[in-house]
PDB file of C-alpha atoms in Angstrom:
ATOM      1  CA  VAL A 692      41.613   2.227 -47.903  1.00  0.00           C
ATOM      2  CA  GLN A 693      43.415  -1.009 -48.698  1.00  0.00           C
ATOM      3  CA  LEU A 694      45.206  -3.329 -46.317  1.00  0.00           C
ATOM      4  CA  GLN A 695      47.942  -5.576 -47.655  1.00  0.00           C
ATOM      5  CA  ALA A 696      49.092  -8.463 -45.481  1.00  0.00           C
ATOM      6  CA  SER A 697      52.325 -10.280 -46.232  1.00  0.00           C
ATOM      7  CA  GLY A 698      55.011 -12.392 -44.629  1.00  0.00           C
ATOM      8  CA  GLY A 699      53.296 -15.730 -44.347  1.00  0.00           C
ATOM      9  CA  GLY A 700      54.943 -19.001 -45.256  1.00  0.00           C
ATOM     10  CA  LEU A 701      55.916 -22.479 -44.164  1.00  0.00           C
ATOM     11  CA  VAL A 702      57.940 -22.854 -40.981  1.00  0.00           C
ATOM     12  CA  GLN A 703      58.818 -25.682 -38.625  1.00  0.00           C
ATOM     13  CA  ALA A 704      57.420 -25.832 -35.124  1.00  0.00           C
ATOM     14  CA  GLY A 705      59.449 -23.626 -32.827  1.00  0.00           C
ATOM     15  CA  GLY A 706      60.327 -21.260 -35.613  1.00  0.00           C
ATOM     16  CA  SER A 707      59.429 -17.622 -36.188  1.00  0.00           C
ATOM     17  CA  LEU A 708      57.690 -15.481 -38.772  1.00  0.00           C
ATOM     18  CA  ARG A 709      56.978 -11.769 -39.015  1.00  0.00           C
ATOM     19  CA  LEU A 710      53.786 -10.684 -40.702  1.00  0.00           C
ATOM     20  CA  SER A 711      53.339  -7.191 -42.069  1.00  0.00           C
ATOM     21  CA  CYS A 712      50.197  -5.190 -42.789  1.00  0.00           C
ATOM     22  CA  ALA A 713      50.535  -2.070 -44.910  1.00  0.00           C
ATOM     23  CA  VAL A 714      47.761   0.480 -45.309  1.00  0.00           C
ATOM     24  CA  SER A 715      47.303   2.415 -48.533  1.00  0.00           C
ATOM     25  CA  GLY A 716      44.693   4.620 -50.098  1.00  0.00           C
ATOM     26  CA  ARG A 717      43.325   7.872 -48.794  1.00  0.00           C
ATOM     27  CA  THR A 718      44.890   9.391 -45.720  1.00  0.00           C
ATOM     28  CA  PHE A 719      43.739   7.226 -42.889  1.00  0.00           C
ATOM     29  CA  ILE A 720      44.750   6.924 -39.291  1.00  0.00           C
ATOM     30  CA  SER A 721      43.003   4.044 -37.657  1.00  0.00           C
ATOM     31  CA  ALA A 722      42.048   3.953 -34.009  1.00  0.00           C
ATOM     32  CA  ALA A 723      43.353   0.408 -33.868  1.00  0.00           C
ATOM     33  CA  MET A 724      44.806  -2.346 -35.996  1.00  0.00           C
ATOM     34  CA  ALA A 725      44.441  -6.044 -35.385  1.00  0.00           C
ATOM     35  CA  TRP A 726      45.298  -9.503 -36.591  1.00  0.00           C
ATOM     36  CA  PHE A 727      42.790 -12.319 -36.844  1.00  0.00           C
ATOM     37  CA  ARG A 728      43.255 -15.830 -38.134  1.00  0.00           C
ATOM     38  CA  GLN A 729      41.118 -18.571 -39.595  1.00  0.00           C
ATOM     39  CA  ALA A 730      42.067 -22.217 -39.773  1.00  0.00           C
ATOM     40  CA  PRO A 731      40.311 -24.625 -42.160  1.00  0.00           C
ATOM     41  CA  GLY A 732      36.901 -25.578 -40.831  1.00  0.00           C
ATOM     42  CA  LYS A 733      37.082 -23.112 -37.950  1.00  0.00           C
ATOM     43  CA  GLU A 734      35.691 -19.689 -37.170  1.00  0.00           C
ATOM     44  CA  ARG A 735      37.879 -16.643 -37.608  1.00  0.00           C
ATOM     45  CA  GLU A 736      39.445 -15.767 -34.264  1.00  0.00           C
ATOM     46  CA  PHE A 737      41.154 -12.803 -32.709  1.00  0.00           C
ATOM     47  CA  VAL A 738      44.943 -12.879 -32.381  1.00  0.00           C
ATOM     48  CA  ALA A 739      46.218  -9.426 -31.372  1.00  0.00           C
ATOM     49  CA  ALA A 740      45.376  -5.725 -31.568  1.00  0.00           C
ATOM     50  CA  ILE A 741      47.136  -2.409 -31.043  1.00  0.00           C
ATOM     51  CA  THR A 742      45.903   1.159 -30.682  1.00  0.00           C
ATOM     52  CA  TRP A 743      46.986   3.909 -33.088  1.00  0.00           C
ATOM     53  CA  ASN A 744      49.641   5.223 -30.705  1.00  0.00           C
ATOM     54  CA  SER A 745      50.766   1.740 -29.626  1.00  0.00           C
ATOM     55  CA  GLY A 746      49.657   2.559 -26.122  1.00  0.00           C
ATOM     56  CA  ILE A 747      47.401  -0.456 -25.688  1.00  0.00           C
ATOM     57  CA  THR A 748      47.758  -4.003 -26.944  1.00  0.00           C
ATOM     58  CA  TYR A 749      45.475  -6.996 -26.638  1.00  0.00           C
ATOM     59  CA  TYR A 750      46.398 -10.635 -27.180  1.00  0.00           C
ATOM     60  CA  ALA A 751      44.507 -13.878 -27.372  1.00  0.00           C
ATOM     61  CA  ASN A 752      45.470 -16.178 -24.521  1.00  0.00           C
ATOM     62  CA  SER A 753      46.677 -18.774 -27.002  1.00  0.00           C
ATOM     63  CA  VAL A 754      49.412 -16.473 -28.343  1.00  0.00           C
ATOM     64  CA  LYS A 755      50.299 -14.417 -25.281  1.00  0.00           C
ATOM     65  CA  GLY A 756      54.021 -14.532 -24.611  1.00  0.00           C
ATOM     66  CA  ARG A 757      54.798 -15.842 -28.099  1.00  0.00           C
ATOM     67  CA  PHE A 758      53.390 -13.195 -30.448  1.00  0.00           C
ATOM     68  CA  THR A 759      54.005  -9.451 -30.410  1.00  0.00           C
ATOM     69  CA  ILE A 760      52.029  -6.837 -32.311  1.00  0.00           C
ATOM     70  CA  LEU A 761      53.926  -3.645 -32.995  1.00  0.00           C
ATOM     71  CA  ARG A 762      54.239  -0.610 -35.195  1.00  0.00           C
ATOM     72  CA  ASP A 763      56.856   2.125 -35.471  1.00  0.00           C
ATOM     73  CA  ASN A 764      54.456   5.036 -35.879  1.00  0.00           C
ATOM     74  CA  VAL A 765      50.881   5.760 -36.920  1.00  0.00           C
ATOM     75  CA  LYS A 766      51.734   5.637 -40.611  1.00  0.00           C
ATOM     76  CA  SER A 767      53.993   2.594 -40.560  1.00  0.00           C
ATOM     77  CA  PRO A 768      52.895  -0.955 -41.257  1.00  0.00           C
ATOM     78  CA  VAL A 769      51.655  -3.053 -38.381  1.00  0.00           C
ATOM     79  CA  TYR A 770      53.702  -6.151 -37.682  1.00  0.00           C
ATOM     80  CA  LEU A 771      52.948  -9.419 -35.978  1.00  0.00           C
ATOM     81  CA  GLN A 772      56.114 -11.045 -34.704  1.00  0.00           C
ATOM     82  CA  MET A 773      55.379 -14.715 -34.150  1.00  0.00           C
ATOM     83  CA  ASN A 774      57.853 -16.798 -32.162  1.00  0.00           C
ATOM     84  CA  SER A 775      57.760 -20.360 -30.855  1.00  0.00           C
ATOM     85  CA  LEU A 776      55.243 -21.268 -33.527  1.00  0.00           C
ATOM     86  CA  LYS A 777      53.096 -24.355 -33.043  1.00  0.00           C
ATOM     87  CA  PRO A 778      51.212 -26.481 -35.584  1.00  0.00           C
ATOM     88  CA  GLU A 779      47.960 -25.135 -34.126  1.00  0.00           C
ATOM     89  CA  ASP A 780      49.003 -21.654 -35.273  1.00  0.00           C
ATOM     90  CA  THR A 781      48.482 -22.802 -38.863  1.00  0.00           C
ATOM     91  CA  ALA A 782      45.859 -20.518 -40.413  1.00  0.00           C
ATOM     92  CA  ASN A 783      45.186 -17.734 -42.844  1.00  0.00           C
ATOM     93  CA  TYR A 784      46.085 -14.509 -41.031  1.00  0.00           C
ATOM     94  CA  TYR A 785      44.120 -11.319 -41.714  1.00  0.00           C
ATOM     95  CA  CYS A 786      44.892  -7.775 -40.702  1.00  0.00           C
ATOM     96  CA  ALA A 787      42.109  -5.344 -39.959  1.00  0.00           C
ATOM     97  CA  ALA A 788      41.662  -1.673 -39.113  1.00  0.00           C
ATOM     98  CA  SER A 789      39.097   0.043 -36.942  1.00  0.00           C
ATOM     99  CA  ARG A 790      38.139   3.689 -37.256  1.00  0.00           C
ATOM    100  CA  THR A 791      36.843   3.942 -33.737  1.00  0.00           C
ATOM    101  CA  LEU A 792      38.139   1.554 -31.090  1.00  0.00           C
ATOM    102  CA  ILE A 793      40.389  -1.329 -30.145  1.00  0.00           C
ATOM    103  CA  SER A 794      38.522  -4.573 -29.719  1.00  0.00           C
ATOM    104  CA  LYS A 795      38.780  -8.336 -29.840  1.00  0.00           C
ATOM    105  CA  ASP A 796      35.496  -8.429 -31.751  1.00  0.00           C
ATOM    106  CA  GLN A 797      35.915  -8.675 -35.502  1.00  0.00           C
ATOM    107  CA  ASN A 798      32.680  -6.739 -35.980  1.00  0.00           C
ATOM    108  CA  SER A 799      34.453  -3.639 -34.648  1.00  0.00           C
ATOM    109  CA  TYR A 800      36.822  -3.561 -37.627  1.00  0.00           C
ATOM    110  CA  ASP A 801      35.955  -1.631 -40.765  1.00  0.00           C
ATOM    111  CA  PHE A 802      38.683  -2.612 -43.222  1.00  0.00           C
ATOM    112  CA  TRP A 803      40.260  -5.981 -43.922  1.00  0.00           C
ATOM    113  CA  GLY A 804      43.251  -7.291 -45.822  1.00  0.00           C
ATOM    114  CA  GLN A 805      43.230 -10.341 -48.039  1.00  0.00           C
ATOM    115  CA  GLY A 806      45.040 -12.710 -45.684  1.00  0.00           C
ATOM    116  CA  THR A 807      48.412 -14.397 -45.679  1.00  0.00           C
ATOM    117  CA  GLN A 808      48.832 -18.125 -45.082  1.00  0.00           C
ATOM    118  CA  VAL A 809      50.949 -19.394 -42.209  1.00  0.00           C
ATOM    119  CA  THR A 810      51.709 -23.107 -42.083  1.00  0.00           C
ATOM    120  CA  VAL A 811      53.599 -24.622 -39.167  1.00  0.00           C
ATOM    121  CA  SER A 812      54.866 -28.164 -39.635  1.00  0.00           C
ATOM    122  CA  SER A 813      55.458 -30.530 -36.711  1.00  0.00           C
TER     123      SER A 813
END
């Protein structure tokens, strides 16, 4: 199972970006998908997560109301729509998949993508 994250880039504060995470490899339906991020010199932190049927979503307090995690169906990519971006959102964003549960804990996720860089200028 491979996860491919894309959509990162450079954007001004207040702008928007949409990240995408595609899953390939053997037939796989994850229990949940999530986005994490890691800024230089900081620990990787949870951003958002969604269950396989999109019934449950979790958000970090720092992004609530600005970011939306979504997917069209269980086999579609998972997206992270990021609006009202702030310089503190600058980080490498990783998507992850869990076989068993939705969680804010990165240790619950079994598969990881390579990351896509988001840079927000002030």
